[in-house]
mmCIF file with all atom_site columns, C-alpha atoms in Angstrom:
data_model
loop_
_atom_site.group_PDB
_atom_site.id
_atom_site.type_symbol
_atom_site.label_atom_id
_atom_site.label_alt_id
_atom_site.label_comp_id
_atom_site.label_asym_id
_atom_site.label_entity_id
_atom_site.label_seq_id
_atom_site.pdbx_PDB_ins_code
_atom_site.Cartn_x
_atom_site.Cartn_y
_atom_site.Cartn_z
_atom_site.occupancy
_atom_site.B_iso_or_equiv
_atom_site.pdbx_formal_charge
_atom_site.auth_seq_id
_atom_site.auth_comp_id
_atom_site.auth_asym_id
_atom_site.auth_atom_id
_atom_site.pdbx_PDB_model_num
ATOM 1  C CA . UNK A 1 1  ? 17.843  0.763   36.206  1.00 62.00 ? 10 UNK A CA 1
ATOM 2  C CA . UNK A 1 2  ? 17.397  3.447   34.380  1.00 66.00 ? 11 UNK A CA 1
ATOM 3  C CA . UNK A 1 3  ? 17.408  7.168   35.788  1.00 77.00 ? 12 UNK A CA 1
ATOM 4  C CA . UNK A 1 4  ? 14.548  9.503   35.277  1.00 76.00 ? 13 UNK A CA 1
ATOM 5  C CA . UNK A 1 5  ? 16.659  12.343  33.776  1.00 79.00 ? 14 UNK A CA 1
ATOM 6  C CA . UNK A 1 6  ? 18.109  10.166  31.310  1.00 80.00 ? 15 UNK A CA 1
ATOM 7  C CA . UNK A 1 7  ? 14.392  9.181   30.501  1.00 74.00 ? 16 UNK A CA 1
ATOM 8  C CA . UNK A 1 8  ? 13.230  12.968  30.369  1.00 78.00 ? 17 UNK A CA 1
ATOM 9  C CA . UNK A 1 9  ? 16.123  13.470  27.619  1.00 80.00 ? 18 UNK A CA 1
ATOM 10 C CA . UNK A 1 10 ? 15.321  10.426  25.788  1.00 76.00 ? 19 UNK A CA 1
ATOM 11 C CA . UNK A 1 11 ? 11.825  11.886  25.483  1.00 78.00 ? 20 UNK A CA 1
ATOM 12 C CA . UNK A 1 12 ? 13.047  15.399  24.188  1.00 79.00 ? 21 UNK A CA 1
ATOM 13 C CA . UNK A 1 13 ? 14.905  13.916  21.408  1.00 74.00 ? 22 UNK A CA 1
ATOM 14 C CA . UNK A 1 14 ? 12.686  11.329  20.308  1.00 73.00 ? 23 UNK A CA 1
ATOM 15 C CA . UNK A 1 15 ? 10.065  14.562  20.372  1.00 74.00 ? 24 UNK A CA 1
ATOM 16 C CA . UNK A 1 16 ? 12.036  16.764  18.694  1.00 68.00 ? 25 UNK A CA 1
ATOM 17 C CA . UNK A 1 17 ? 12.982  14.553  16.078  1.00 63.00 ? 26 UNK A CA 1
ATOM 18 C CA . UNK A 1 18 ? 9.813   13.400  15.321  1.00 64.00 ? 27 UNK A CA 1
ATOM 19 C CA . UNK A 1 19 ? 9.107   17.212  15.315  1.00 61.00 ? 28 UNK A CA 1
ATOM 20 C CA . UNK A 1 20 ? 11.568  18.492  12.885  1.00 58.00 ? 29 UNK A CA 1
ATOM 21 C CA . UNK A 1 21 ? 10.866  15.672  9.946   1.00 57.00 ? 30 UNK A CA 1
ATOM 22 C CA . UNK A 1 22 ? 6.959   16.505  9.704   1.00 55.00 ? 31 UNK A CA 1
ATOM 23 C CA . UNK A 1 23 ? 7.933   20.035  8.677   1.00 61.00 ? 32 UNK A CA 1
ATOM 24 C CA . UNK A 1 24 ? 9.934   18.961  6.052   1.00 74.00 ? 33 UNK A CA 1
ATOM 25 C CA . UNK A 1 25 ? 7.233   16.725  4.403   1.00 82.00 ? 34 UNK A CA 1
ATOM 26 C CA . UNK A 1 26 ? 4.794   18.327  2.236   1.00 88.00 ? 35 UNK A CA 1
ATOM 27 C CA . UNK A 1 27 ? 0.988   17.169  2.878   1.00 91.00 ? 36 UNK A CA 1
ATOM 28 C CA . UNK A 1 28 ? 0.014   15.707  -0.916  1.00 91.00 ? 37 UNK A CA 1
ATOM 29 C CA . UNK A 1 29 ? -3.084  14.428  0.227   1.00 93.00 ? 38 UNK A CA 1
ATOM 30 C CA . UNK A 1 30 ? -5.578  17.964  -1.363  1.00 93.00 ? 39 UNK A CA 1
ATOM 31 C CA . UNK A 1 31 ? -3.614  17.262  -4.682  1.00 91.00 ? 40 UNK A CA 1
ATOM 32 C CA . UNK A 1 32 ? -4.926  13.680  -4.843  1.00 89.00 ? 41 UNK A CA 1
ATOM 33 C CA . UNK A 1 33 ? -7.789  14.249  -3.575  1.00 91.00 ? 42 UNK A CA 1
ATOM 34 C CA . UNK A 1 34 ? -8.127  16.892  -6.540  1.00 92.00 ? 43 UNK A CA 1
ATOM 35 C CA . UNK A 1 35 ? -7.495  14.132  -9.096  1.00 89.00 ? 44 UNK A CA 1
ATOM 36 C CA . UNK A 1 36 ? -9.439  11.450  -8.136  1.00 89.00 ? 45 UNK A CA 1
ATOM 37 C CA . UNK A 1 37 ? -12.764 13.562  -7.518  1.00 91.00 ? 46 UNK A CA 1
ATOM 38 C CA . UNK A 1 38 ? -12.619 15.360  -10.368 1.00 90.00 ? 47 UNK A CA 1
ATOM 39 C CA . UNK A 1 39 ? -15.068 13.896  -12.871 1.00 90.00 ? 48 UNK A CA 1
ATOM 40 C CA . UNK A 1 40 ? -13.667 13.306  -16.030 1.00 89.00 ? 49 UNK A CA 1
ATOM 41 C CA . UNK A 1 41 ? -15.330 10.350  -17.546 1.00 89.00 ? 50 UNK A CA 1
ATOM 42 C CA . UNK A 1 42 ? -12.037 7.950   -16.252 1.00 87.00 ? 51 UNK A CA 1
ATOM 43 C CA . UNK A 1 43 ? -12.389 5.080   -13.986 1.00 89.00 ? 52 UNK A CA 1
ATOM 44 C CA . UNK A 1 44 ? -11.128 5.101   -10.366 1.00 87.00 ? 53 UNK A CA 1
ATOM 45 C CA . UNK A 1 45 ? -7.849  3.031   -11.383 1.00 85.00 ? 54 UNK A CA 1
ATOM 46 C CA . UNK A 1 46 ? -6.446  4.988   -14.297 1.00 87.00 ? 55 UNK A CA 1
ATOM 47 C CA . UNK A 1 47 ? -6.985  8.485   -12.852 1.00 89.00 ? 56 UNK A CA 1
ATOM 48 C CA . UNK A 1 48 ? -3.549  8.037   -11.181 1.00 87.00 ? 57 UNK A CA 1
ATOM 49 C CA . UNK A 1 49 ? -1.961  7.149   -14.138 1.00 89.00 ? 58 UNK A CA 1
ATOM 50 C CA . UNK A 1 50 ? 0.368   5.133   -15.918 1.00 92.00 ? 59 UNK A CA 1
ATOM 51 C CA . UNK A 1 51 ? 1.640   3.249   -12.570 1.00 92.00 ? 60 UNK A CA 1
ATOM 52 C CA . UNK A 1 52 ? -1.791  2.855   -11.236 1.00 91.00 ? 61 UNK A CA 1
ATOM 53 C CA . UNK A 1 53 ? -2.685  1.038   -14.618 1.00 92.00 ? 62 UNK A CA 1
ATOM 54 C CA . UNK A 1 54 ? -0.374  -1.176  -14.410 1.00 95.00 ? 63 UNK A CA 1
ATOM 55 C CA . UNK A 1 55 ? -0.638  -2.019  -11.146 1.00 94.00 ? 64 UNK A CA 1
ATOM 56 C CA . UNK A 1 56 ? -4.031  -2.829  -12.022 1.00 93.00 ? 65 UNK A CA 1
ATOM 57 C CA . UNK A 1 57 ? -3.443  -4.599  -14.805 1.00 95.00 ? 66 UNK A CA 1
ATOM 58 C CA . UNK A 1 58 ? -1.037  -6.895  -12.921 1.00 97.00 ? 67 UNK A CA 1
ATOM 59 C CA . UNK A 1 59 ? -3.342  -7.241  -10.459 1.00 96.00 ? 68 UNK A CA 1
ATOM 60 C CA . UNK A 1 60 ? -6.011  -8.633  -12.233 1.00 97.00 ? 69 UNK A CA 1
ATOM 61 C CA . UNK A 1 61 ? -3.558  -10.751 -14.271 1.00 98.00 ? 70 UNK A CA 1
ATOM 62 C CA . UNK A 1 62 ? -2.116  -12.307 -11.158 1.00 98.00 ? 71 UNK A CA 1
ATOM 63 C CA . UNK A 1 63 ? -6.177  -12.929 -10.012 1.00 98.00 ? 72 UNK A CA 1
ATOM 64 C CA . UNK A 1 64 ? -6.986  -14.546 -13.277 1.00 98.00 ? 73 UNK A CA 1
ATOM 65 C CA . UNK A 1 65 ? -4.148  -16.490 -13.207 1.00 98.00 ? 74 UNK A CA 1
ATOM 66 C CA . UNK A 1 66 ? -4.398  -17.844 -9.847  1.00 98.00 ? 75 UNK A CA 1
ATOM 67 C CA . UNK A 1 67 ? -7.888  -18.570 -10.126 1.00 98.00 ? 76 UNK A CA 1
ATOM 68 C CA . UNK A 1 68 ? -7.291  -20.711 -13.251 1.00 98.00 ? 77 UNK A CA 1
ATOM 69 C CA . UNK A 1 69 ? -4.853  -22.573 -11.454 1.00 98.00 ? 78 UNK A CA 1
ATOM 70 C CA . UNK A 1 70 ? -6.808  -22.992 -8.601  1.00 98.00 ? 79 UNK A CA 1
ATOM 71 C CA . UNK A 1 71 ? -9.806  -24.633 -10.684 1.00 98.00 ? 80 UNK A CA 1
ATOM 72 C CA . UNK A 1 72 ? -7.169  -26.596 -12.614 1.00 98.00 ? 81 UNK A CA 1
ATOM 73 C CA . UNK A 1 73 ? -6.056  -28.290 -9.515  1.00 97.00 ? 82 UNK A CA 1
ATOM 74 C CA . UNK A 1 74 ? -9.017  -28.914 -8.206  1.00 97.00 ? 83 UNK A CA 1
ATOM 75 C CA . UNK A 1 75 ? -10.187 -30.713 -11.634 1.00 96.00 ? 84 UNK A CA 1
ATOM 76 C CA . UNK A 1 76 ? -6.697  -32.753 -10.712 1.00 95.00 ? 85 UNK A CA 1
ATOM 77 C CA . UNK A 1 77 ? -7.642  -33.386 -7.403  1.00 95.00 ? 86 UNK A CA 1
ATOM 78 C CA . UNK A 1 78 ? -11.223 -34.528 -8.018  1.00 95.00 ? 87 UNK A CA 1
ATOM 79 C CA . UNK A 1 79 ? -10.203 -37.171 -11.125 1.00 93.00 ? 88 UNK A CA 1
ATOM 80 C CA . UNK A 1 80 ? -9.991  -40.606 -9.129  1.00 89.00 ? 89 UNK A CA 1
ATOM 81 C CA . UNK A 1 81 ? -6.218  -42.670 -9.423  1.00 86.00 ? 90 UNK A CA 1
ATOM 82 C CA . UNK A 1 82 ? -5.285  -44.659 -11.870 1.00 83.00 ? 91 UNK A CA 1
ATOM 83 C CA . UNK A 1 83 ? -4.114  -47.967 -11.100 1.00 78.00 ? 92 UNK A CA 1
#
């Protein structure tokens, strides 16, 4: 089906492009690890800053919000049918 030299070149070039695209990228990971251990008096979620608050605070809106509609359905649920 397929031949073994056109498997050995396959290889090379999914190597050596794989290869070539991790030299470009720039390993951020020491700068954020920098940030977030550094103790300044801030809570885990607003070191990062404006995005991660936000993200938090939508988070915790979208919990609240489910959760309240989650108990107010079950109140529905629970109230036996009219007739």
């Amino acid at each position: 089906m397929f031949s073994v030299k056109f498997l050995q070149s396959l290889q090379r070039v999914a190597t050596r492009a794989f290869n070539t695209t991790a030299r470009q990228m720039k390993n951020k990971v020491p700068e954020k690890q920098k940030l977030f251990q550094e103790d300044n008096g801030l809570p885990v979620h607003i070191k990062g800053g404006t995005t991660d608050v936000l993200l938090y605070r939508l988070t915790m809106s979208l919990t609240i919000a489910g959760t309240g509609l989650s108990c107010y359905w079950l109140l529905v649920a629970s109230m036996p049918r009219s007739k």
